[in-house]
XYZ file of C-alpha atoms in Angstrom:
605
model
C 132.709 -78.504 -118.331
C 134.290 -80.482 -121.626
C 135.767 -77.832 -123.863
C 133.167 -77.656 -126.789
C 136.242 -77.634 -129.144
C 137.812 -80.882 -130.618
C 140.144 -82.275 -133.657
C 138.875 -84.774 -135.749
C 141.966 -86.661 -137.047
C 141.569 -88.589 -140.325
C 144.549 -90.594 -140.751
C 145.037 -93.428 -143.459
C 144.903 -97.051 -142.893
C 149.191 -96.488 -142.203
C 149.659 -100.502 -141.748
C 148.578 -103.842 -143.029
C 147.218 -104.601 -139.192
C 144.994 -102.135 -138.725
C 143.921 -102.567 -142.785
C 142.848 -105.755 -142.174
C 141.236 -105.645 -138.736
C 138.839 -103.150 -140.210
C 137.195 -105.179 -142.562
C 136.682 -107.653 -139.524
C 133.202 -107.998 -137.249
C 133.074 -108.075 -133.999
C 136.150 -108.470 -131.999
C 139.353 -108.455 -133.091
C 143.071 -108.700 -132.339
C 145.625 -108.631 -135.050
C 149.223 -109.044 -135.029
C 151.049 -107.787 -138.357
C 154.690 -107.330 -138.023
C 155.250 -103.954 -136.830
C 152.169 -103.398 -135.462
C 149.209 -104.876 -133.357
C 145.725 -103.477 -132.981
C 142.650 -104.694 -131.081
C 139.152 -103.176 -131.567
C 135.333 -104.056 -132.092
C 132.979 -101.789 -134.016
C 132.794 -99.418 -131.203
C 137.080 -98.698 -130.801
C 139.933 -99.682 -131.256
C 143.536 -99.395 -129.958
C 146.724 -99.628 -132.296
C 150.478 -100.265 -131.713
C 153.759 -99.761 -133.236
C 155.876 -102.413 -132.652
C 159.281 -100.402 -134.128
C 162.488 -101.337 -132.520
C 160.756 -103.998 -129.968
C 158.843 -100.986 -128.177
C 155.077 -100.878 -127.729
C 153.945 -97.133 -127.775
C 150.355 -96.447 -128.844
C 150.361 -95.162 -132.139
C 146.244 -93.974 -132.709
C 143.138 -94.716 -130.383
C 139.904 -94.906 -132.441
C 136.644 -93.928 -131.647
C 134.479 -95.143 -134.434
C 130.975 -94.347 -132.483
C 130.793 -90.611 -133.593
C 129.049 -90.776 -137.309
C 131.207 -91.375 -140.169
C 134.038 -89.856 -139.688
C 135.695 -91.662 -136.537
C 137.418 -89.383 -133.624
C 141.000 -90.087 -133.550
C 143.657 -89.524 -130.127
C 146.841 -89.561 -131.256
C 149.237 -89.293 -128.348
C 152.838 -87.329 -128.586
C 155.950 -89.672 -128.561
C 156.422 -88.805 -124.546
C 153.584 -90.730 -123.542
C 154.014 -94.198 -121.661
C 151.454 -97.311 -121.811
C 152.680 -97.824 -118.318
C 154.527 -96.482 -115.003
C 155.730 -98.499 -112.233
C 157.498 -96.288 -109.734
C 159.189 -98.223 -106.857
C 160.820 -97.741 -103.710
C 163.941 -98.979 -102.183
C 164.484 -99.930 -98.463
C 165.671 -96.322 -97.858
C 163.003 -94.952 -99.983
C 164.847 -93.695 -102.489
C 162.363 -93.938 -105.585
C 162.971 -95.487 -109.642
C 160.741 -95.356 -112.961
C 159.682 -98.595 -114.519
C 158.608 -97.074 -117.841
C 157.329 -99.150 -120.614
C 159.255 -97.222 -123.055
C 162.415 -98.702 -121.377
C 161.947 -102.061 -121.634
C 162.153 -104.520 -124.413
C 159.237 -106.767 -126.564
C 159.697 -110.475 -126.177
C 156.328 -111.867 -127.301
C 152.806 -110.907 -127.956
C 150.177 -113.443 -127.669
C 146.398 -113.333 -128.946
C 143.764 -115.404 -127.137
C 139.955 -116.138 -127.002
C 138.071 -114.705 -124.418
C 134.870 -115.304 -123.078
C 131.899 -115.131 -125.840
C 133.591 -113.585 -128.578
C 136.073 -111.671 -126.885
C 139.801 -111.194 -127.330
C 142.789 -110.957 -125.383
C 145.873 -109.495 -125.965
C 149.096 -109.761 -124.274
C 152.316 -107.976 -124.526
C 155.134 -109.932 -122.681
C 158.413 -107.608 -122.319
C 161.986 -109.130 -121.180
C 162.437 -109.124 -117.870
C 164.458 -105.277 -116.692
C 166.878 -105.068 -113.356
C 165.819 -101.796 -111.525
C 167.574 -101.452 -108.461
C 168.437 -104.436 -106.697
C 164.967 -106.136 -108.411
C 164.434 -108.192 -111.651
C 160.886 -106.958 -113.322
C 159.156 -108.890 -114.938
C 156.231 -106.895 -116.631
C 152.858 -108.103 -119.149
C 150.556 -105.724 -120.213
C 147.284 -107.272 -120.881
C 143.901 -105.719 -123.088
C 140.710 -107.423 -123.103
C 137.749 -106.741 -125.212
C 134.134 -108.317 -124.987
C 131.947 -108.648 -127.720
C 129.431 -105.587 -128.112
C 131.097 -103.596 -125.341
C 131.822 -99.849 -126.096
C 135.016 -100.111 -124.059
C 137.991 -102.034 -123.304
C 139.773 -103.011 -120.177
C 143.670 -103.056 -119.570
C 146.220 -104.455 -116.612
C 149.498 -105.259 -115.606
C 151.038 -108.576 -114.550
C 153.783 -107.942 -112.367
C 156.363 -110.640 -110.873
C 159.866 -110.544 -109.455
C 162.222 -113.344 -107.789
C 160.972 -114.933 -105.091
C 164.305 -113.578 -102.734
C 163.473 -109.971 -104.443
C 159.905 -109.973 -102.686
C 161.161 -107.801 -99.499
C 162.907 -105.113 -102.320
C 160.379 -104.768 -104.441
C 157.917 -102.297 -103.235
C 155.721 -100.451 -105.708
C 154.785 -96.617 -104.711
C 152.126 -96.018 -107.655
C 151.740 -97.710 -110.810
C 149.955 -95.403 -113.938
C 148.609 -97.217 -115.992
C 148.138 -94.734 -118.918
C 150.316 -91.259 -119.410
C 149.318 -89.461 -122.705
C 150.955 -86.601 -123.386
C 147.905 -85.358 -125.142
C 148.089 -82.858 -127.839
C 146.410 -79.245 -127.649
C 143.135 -78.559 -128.696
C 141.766 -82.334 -127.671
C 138.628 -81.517 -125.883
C 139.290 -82.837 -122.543
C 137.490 -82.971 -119.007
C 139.136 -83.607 -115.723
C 137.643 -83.144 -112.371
C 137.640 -79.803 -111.124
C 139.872 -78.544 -108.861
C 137.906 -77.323 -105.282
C 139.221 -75.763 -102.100
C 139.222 -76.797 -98.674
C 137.338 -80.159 -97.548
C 134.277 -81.237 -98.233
C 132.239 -83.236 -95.243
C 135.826 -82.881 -93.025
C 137.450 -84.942 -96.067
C 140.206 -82.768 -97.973
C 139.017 -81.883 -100.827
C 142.219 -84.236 -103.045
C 140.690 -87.034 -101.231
C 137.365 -86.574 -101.947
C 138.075 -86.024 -105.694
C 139.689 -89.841 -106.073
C 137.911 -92.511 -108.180
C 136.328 -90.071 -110.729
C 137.203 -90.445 -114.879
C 138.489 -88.861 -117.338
C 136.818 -87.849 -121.018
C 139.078 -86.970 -123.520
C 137.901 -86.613 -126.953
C 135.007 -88.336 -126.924
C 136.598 -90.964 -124.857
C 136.637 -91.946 -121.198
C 139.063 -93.588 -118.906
C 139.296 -94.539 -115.313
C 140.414 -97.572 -112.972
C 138.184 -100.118 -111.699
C 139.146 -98.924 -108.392
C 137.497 -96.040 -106.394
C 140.657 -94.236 -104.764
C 143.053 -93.739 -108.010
C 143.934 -90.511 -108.794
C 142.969 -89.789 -112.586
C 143.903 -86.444 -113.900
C 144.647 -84.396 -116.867
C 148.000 -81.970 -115.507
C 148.310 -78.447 -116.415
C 150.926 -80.085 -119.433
C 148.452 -82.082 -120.657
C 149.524 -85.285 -119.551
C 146.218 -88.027 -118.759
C 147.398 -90.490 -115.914
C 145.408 -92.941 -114.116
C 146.914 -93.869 -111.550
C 146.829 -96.308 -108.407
C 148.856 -95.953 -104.873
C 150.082 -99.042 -103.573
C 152.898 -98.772 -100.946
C 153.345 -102.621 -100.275
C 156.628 -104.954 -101.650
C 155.731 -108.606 -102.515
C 155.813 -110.032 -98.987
C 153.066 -107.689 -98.184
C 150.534 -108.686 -101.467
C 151.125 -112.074 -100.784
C 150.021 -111.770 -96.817
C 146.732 -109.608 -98.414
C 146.167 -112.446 -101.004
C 146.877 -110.186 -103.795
C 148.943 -112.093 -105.464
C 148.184 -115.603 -107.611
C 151.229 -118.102 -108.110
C 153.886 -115.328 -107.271
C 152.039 -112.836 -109.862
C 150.448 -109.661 -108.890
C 147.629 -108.848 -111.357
C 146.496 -105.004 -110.663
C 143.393 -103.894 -111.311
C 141.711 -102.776 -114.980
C 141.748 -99.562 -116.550
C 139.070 -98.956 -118.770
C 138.775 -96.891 -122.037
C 135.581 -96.255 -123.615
C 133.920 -94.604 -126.318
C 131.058 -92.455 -126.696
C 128.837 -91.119 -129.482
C 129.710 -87.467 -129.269
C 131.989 -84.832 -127.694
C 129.385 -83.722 -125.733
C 130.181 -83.629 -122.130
C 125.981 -84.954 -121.557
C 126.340 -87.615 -123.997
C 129.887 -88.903 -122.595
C 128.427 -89.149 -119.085
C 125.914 -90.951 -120.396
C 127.941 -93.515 -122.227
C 130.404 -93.527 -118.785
C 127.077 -93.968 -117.326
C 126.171 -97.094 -119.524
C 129.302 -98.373 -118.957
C 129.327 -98.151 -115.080
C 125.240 -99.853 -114.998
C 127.231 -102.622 -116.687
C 129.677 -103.414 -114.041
C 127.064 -102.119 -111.345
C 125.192 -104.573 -108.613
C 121.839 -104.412 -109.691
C 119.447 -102.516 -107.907
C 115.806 -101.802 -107.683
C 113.180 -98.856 -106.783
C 113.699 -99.605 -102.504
C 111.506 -98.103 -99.737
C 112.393 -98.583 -96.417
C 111.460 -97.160 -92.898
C 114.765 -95.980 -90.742
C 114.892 -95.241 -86.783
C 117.099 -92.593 -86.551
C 114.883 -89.132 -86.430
C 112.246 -91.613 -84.704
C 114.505 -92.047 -81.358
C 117.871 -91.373 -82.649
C 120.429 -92.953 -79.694
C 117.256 -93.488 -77.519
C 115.880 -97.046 -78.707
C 115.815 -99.793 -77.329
C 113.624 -103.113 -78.616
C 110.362 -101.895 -76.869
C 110.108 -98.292 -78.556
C 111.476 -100.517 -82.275
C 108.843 -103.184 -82.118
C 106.142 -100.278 -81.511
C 107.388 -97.655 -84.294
C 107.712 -100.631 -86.386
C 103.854 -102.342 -85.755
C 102.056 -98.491 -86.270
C 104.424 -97.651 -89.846
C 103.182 -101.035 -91.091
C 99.960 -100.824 -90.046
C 99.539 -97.245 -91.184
C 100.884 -98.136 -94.654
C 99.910 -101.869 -95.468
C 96.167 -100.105 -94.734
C 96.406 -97.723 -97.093
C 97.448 -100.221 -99.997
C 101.404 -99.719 -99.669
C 103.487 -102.396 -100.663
C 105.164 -104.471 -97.714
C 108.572 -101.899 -97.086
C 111.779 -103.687 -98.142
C 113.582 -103.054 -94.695
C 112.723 -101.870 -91.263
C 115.820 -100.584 -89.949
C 117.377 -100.152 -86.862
C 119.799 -97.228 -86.325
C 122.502 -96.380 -84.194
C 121.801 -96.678 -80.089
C 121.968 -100.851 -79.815
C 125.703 -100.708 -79.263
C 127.646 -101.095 -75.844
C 130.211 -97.942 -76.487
C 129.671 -97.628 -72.643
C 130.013 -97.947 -70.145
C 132.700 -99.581 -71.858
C 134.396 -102.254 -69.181
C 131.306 -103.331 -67.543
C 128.556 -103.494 -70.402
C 130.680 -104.933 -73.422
C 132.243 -108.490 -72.412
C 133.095 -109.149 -75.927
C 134.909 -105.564 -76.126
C 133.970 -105.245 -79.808
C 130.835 -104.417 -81.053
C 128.079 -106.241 -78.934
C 124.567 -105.365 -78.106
C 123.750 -103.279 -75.157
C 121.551 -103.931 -72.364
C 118.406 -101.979 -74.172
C 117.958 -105.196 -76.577
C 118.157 -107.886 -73.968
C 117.476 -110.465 -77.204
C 119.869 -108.396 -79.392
C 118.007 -108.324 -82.741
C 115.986 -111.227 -82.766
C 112.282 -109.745 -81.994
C 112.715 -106.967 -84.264
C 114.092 -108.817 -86.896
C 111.428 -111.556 -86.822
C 108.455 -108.692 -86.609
C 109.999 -107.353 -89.737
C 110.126 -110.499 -91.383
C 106.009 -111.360 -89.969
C 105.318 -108.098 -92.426
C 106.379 -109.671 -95.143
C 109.512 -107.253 -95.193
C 113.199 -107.429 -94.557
C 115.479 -106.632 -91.681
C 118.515 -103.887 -91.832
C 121.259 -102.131 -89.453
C 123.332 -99.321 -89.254
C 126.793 -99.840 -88.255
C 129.690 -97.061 -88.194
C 132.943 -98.542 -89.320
C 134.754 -95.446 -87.878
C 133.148 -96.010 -84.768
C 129.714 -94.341 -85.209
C 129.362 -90.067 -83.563
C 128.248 -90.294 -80.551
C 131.670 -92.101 -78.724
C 133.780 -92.617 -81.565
C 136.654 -91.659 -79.900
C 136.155 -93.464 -76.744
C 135.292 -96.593 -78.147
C 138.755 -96.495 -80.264
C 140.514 -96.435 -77.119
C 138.425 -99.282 -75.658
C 139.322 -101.527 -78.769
C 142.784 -100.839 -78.869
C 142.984 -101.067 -75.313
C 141.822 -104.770 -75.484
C 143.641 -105.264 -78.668
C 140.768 -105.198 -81.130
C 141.617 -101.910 -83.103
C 143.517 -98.722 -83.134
C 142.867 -95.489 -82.158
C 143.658 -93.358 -85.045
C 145.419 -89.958 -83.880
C 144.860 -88.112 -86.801
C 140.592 -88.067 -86.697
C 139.782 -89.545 -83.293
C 138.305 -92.255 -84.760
C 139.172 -96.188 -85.369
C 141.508 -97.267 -87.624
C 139.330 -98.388 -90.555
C 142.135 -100.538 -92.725
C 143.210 -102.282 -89.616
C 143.678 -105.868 -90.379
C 142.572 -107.181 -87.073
C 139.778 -105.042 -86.361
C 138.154 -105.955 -90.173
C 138.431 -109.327 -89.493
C 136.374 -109.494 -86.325
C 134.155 -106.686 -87.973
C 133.913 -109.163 -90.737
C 132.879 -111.921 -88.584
C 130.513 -109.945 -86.830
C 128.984 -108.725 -90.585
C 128.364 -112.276 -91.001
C 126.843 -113.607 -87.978
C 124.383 -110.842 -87.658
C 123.031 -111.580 -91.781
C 122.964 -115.104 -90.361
C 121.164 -115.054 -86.715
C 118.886 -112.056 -88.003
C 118.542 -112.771 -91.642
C 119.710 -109.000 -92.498
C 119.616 -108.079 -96.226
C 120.476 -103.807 -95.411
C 123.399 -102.504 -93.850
C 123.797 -99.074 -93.409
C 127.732 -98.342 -92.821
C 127.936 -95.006 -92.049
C 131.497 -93.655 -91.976
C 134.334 -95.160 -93.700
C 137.380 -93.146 -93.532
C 137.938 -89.394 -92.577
C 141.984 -89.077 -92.276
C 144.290 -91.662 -92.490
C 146.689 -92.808 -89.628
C 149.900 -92.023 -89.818
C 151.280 -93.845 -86.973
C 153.489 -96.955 -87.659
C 151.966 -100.355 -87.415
C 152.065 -103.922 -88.711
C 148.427 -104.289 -89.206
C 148.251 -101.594 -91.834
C 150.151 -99.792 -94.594
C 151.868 -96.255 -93.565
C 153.848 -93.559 -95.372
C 152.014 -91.759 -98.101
C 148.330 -91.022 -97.042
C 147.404 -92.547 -99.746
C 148.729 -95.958 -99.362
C 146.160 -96.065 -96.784
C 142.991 -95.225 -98.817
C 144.068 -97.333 -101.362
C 144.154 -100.325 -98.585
C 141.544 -99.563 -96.645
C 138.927 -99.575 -99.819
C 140.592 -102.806 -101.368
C 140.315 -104.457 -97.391
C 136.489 -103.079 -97.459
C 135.784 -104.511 -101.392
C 136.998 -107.744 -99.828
C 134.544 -107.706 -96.657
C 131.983 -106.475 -99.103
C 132.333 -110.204 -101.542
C 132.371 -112.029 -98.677
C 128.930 -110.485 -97.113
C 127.320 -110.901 -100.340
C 128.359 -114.656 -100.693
C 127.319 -114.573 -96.962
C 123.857 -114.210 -98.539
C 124.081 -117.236 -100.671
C 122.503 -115.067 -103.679
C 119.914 -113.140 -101.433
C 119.110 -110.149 -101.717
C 121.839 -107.540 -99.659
C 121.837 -103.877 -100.065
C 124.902 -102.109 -99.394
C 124.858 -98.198 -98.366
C 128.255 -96.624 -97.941
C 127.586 -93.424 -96.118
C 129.346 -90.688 -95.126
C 133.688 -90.064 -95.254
C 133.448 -92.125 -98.539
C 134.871 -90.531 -101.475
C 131.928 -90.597 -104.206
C 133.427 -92.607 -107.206
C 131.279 -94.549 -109.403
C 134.057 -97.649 -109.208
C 132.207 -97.856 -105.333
C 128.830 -99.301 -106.939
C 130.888 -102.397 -107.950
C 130.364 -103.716 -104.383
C 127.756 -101.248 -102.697
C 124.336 -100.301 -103.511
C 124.451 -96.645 -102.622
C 126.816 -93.681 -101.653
C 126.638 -90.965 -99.440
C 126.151 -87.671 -101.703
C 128.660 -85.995 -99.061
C 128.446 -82.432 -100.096
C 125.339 -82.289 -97.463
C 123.866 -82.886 -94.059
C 121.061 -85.237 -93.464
C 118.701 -82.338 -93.605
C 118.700 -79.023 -93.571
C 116.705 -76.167 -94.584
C 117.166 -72.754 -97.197
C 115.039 -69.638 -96.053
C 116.565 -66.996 -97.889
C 113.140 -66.375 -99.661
C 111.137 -67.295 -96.770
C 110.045 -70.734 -97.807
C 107.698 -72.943 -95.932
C 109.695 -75.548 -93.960
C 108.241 -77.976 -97.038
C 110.235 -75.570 -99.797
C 113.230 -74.734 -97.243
C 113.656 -78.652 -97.212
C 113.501 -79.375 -100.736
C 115.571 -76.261 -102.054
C 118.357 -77.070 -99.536
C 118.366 -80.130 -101.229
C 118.300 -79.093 -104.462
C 121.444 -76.822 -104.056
C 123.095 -79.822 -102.807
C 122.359 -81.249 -106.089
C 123.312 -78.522 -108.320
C 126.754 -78.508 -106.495
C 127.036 -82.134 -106.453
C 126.121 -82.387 -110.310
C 127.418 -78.829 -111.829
C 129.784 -77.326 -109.240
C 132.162 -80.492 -108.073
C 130.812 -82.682 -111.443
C 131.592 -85.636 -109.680
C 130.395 -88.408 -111.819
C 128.303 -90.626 -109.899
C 125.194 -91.454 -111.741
C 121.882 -90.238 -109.509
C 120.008 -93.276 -109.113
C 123.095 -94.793 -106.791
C 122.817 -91.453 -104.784
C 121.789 -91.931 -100.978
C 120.633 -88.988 -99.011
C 118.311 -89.056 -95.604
C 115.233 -87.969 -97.818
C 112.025 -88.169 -96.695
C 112.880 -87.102 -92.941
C 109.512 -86.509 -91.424
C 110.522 -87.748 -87.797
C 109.942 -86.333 -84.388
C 113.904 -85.972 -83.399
C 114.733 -83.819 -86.527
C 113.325 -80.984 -85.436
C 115.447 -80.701 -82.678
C 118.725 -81.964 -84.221
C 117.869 -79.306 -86.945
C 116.661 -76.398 -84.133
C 113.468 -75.914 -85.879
C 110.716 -76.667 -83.405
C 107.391 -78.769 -84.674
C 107.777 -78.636 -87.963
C 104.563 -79.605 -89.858
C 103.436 -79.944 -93.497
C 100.110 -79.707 -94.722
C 98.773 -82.838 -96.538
C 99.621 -80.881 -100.201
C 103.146 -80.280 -99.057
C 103.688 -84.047 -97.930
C 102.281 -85.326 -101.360
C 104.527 -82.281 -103.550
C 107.061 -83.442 -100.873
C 106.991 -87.228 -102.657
C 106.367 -86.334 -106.057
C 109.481 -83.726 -106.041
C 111.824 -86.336 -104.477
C 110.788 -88.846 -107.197
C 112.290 -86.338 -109.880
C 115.508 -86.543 -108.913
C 116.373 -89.988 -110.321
C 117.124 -91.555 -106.901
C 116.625 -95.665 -106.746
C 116.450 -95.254 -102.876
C 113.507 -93.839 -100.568
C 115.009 -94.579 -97.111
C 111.820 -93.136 -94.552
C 113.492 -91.285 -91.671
C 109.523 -91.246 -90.212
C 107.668 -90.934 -86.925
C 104.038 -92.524 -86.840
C 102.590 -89.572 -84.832
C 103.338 -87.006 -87.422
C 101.307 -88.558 -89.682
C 97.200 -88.823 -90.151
C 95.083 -90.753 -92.101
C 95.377 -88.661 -95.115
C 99.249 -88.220 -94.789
C-alpha cells in the first residue's frame, strides 16, 4: 500500500518562467532564459536550463487543496536513458545529463494544447552519432501530461545503432516521498514468472502517477529510490525501419505519462490513474453473451451450435431478455489433426465438423438480432498446442517455441497469415467478438530472423507492439463497427492493454473453481473462490487494472464443467441462480460472458 506519510514542499516562485506561467489559464509553455516550464491548472513540470542542461528542477501537483504537492528530484536523476549495444554487445549510457541544449521550441497543439520540445546537439557514442529530442505535450483540461523521445542516427549508422532499453524518467527521489510500486511476489502466476506478469503497471509517487503507454515496460521504484520507466527494445535502425517503426529516418518511442491526483491517498490516486486510463480506453458497454465452451467444450460441431444456440435464444428472448450481443463459438472448429490429411491450408482452417465453416452459425446469430464471435488461441489453443507448432513450422507457417511448447507468438510470418485470417473471418462471418485466449507464456530463445532474440524481454516487448498492430488493423477491418477484443490468458494484466482490447484475463485464477473450507453450497463455493481471486488480484498483487475491463468465465452454469471441475451434477436452486446474478453484478465487471447449457435451466431459472 502507498506509505500514508508525505512532504509537502512549498518552494517560492524561484524564476521569472514559472512566475509568469502561473498567472496563465489553461495551457501553458513558457520559455524564460534559464528555465522552461509547461503546466495547466492541474500540473506542471519545470526546467533549469543552467549550463545548456535540461534537468527537472520541481514537478507540481496543484490538484491537492491549496497548498500544491511538490517532487523535487536529487541532482542524480536523468530526464532520459538510452542504453545501447554494440555489434559485440558490449553496452553504453546515452544520458540526458551528458548531452548539450541546442534549441527549445514551443508549439500549438490540438485544442488548446501545447507542445514542447527540447532539441540537444547531436552526441557520438560508440561508433554512432545521436541525435536526441525530448518532446512534452499537454491537452487542455487533462490532469496529466505525456512525454517521448525522437531518436535518429546516420543513415550508414542504422546497422550500429541498436538500443537495449530506453528510461524515460530516473528520479532519484528523496526520502520520505510517499511512494507505491508494485509489489514484489514469488514464483509465477498462471505458468508466467511472476517479473513478467508484473510489467505494464504504474507508479504513484506523491500524489502523482507515471507509466508508459505501453503494456510490457518495466516501471519501478528500486530499493535506492530511484523511479524508472522503462521500455526494452533490442532492435538497431535496420530492424525499426523493416517493423515500420520509424517515420522519415526518425524513431518516435512511445509516451510516458505523468499525472496528478487530488490526494495522497493510495484510493483516490487509483482513481485518478483510473480516470486517466477510461480516457485513453476503447469504449465499452454492459455486454452479455452466450459462450460454447462448458456446453460441448472440444466436442462441437455446427449441428450441436445451431441447436444450443436456437433453445438459449428462445429460452431468453421469451422471458423478456434483450437479444445477447454474441453467440460464440469456442475452441473444437480447428483442424489441429489429423494434421496432414485434414488441414490443406496448414494454418488455421476449419475442420470437417463445420462442413460450411461458420456461415450457418453466424447467420442464425445474426436472424436473433445478435452478433457473431470466436475463440482463437494465438499460442496454439490446449488441447494440441504443441503438435500443431510443429505442423506450422514444419510447412513454414510458424515456429515451434522450445521454451513453452507452444507457437511462437511474435513471429513475423505466422502474424501475418494470422492477421489475414483475423480479417477474412470478420469479413465472410461478420464477427464483432474474438476471444484470443493465450498470448505469450515464455519467450523463445532460439535464434531467428523473423523475431527479436537475446534478452527475454526484447521479445515481450515485440510480440505486444506486433499484436497492438494486428489489433488497429482488425478494428479498421470493422469499418467503425462494433469489435470486442478479449485478451485471455498468458497476458500480463496492465491497464496500457485496454488501449487496443476490450477485456483481460484476471490471470491469478482458473475458469472456475470452487472454496469448501466452510462447507459452502456449490452456489457459495463458486462465488467465494471467486472472491479470493479478487481480493488477491486487488489487495495482494495490487495490480492496477480497473474492474470493469476484468474478464473471468463467470456465470459457468454448463453441463461440461462439472466434469472439467470433478464435481458431479452440480445444481442450484432457483434463489442461488438469482443471488448467483445479483452477486456477480457487484463486482464492477462490464462483461457477462454465459458459459451455459439449456438443459440446466427451467422456466423459472
Amino acid at each position: 500500500m502507498l506509505k500514508r506519510f508525505f512532504i509537502i514542499l512549498l518552494l517560492p516562485f524561484c524564476c521569472s518562467a514559472l512566475a509568469t506561467a502561473a498567472k496563465s489559464k489553461g495551457v501553458y509553455a513558457v520559455h524564460d532564459g534559464s528555465s522552461v516550464v509547461i503546466g495547466n491548472e492541474f500540473l506542471a513540470r519545470e526546467f533549469s536550463l543552467v549550463n545548456g542542461q535540461v534537468r527537472t528542477q520541481t514537478i507540481v501537483n496543484k490538484r491537492t487543496g491549496s497548498e500544491p504537492i511538490r517532487i523535487v528530484p536529487e541532482i542524480s536523476s536523468e530526464e532520459f536513458i538510452i542504453r545501447t549495444l554494440s555489434e559485440d554487445s558490449v553496452t553504453a549510457e546515452l544520458r540526458s545529463s551528458k548531452l548539450s541544449l541546442n534549441k527549445v521550441d514551443i508549439t500549438d497543439e490540438g485544442e488548446g494544447g501545447k507542445k514542447l520540445t527540447f532539441r540537444y546537439q547531436s552526441f557520438r557514442l560508440g561508433e554512432v552519432d545521436w541525435q536526441v529530442n525530448m518532446v512534452y505535450t499537454l491537452q487542455n483540461g487533462k490532469h496529466y501530461m505525456r512525454k517521448h523521445l525522437e531518436i535518429t542516427v546516420p543513415d550508414s549508422q542504422r546497422s550500429q545503432a541498436r538500443i537495449d532499453y530506453i528510461d524515460f524518467e530516473s528520479l532519484k527521489l528523496p526520502g520520505g516521498y510517499a511512494v507505491w510500486t508494485h509489489p514484489d511476489m514469488e514464483g509465477s502466476v498462471g505458468g508466467i514468472s511472476s517479473y513478467h506478469i508484473s510489467l505494464g503497471q504504474p507508479l504513484y509517487v506523491q500524489a502523482m502517477f507515471l507509466g508508459l503507454e505501453f503494456p510490457a515496460a518495466e516501471s519501478v521504484i528500486t530499493k535506492d529510490n530511484v523511479a524508472h520507466i522503462r521500455y526494452y527494445s533490442g532492435k538497431n535502425f535496420d530492424m525499426l525501419d523493416k517493423e515500420n517503426r520509424l517515420e522519415n529516418g526518425t524513431f518516435s518511442t512511445w509516451k510516458a505519462v505523468l499525472g496528478a491526483s487530488r490526494s495522497v491517498d493510495m484510493d483516490v490516486i487509483r482513481t485518478d490513474f483510473f480516470s486517466y486510463i477510461d480516457d485513453i480506453a476503447v469504449p465499452i458497454n454492459l455486454r452479455m453473451q452466450y459462450n460454447s465452451w462448458y456446453d460441448f467444450m472440444m466436442k462441437i460441431d455446427e449441428n450441436n451450435i445451431l441447436n444450443s444456440f436456437r433453445e438459449v435464444e428462445c429460452g431468453l428472448t421469451q422471458n423478456g431478455v434483450r437479444p445477447l450481443d454474441s453467440y460464440v463459438v469456442d475452441d473444437g472448429w480447428n483442424a489441429y489433426g489429423p494434421f496432414e490429411k485434414e488441414n490443406t491450408v496448414k494454418f488455421w482452417s476449419f475442420n470437417s465438423k463445420f462442413p460450411h465453416e461458420l456461415t450457418t452459425p453466424s447467420k442464425l446469430a445474426h436472424q436473433f438480432a445478435s452478433d457473431f464471435g470466436l475463440w482463437l488461441g494465438p499460442r496454439g489453443g490446449y488441447s494440441y498446442n504443441s503438435g500443431f507448432a510443429k505442423f506450422l513450422e514444419k510447412n513454414g507457417n510458424g515456429k515451434w517455441n522450445q521454451n513453452a511448447d507452444d507457437i511462437c507468438t511474435n513471429h513475423k510470418v505466422y502474424l501475418q497469415k494470422l492477421k489475414d485470417f483475423f480479417l477474412d473471418c470478420q469479413k465472410k462471418f461478420d464477427i464483432n467478438y474474438w476471444k484470443l485466449d493465450g498470448m505469450l507464456l515464455n519467450p523463445s530463445t532460439e535464434q531467428s530472423e523473423y523475431y527479436v532474440t537475446g534478452n527475454p524481454l526484447y521479445t515481450i516487448s515485440e510480440t505486444y507492439e506486433r499484436w497492438t498492430d494486428i489489433f488497429e488493423d482488425m478494428r479498421d477491418n470493422r469499418a467503425g463497427k462494433d469489435l470486442w477484443l478479449n485478451m485471455t490468458s498468458y497476458t500480463n494484466p496492465s491497464p496500457w492493454h485496454v488501449q487496443w482490447v476490450n477485456s483481460v484475463w484476471m490471470q491469478n485464477t482458473g475458469d472456475t473453481g470452487y472454496t469448501d473450507s466452510f462447507n459452502a453450497t456449490d452456489e457459495e463455493a463458486m462465488l467465494t473462490y471467486r472472491d479470493n481471486a479478487y481480493y488477491n488480484f486487488l489487495n495482494e498483487r495490487e495490480w492496477q487494472l480497473p474492474n470493469k475491463y476484468f474478464y473471468n468465465h463467470d456465470p459457468v452454469y454448463g453441463l461440461t464443467a462439472n466434469d472439467a471441475y470433478h464435481r458431479p451434477d452440480i445444481k442450484y436452486t432457483d434463489d442461488e441462480m438469482r443471488n448467483h446474478l445479483y452477486m456477480l453484478g457487484t463486482r464492477g465487471t462490464s462483461f457477462c460472458l454465459c458459459f451455459f447449457s439449456f438443459p440446466l435451466f427451467d422456466d423459472n431459472k
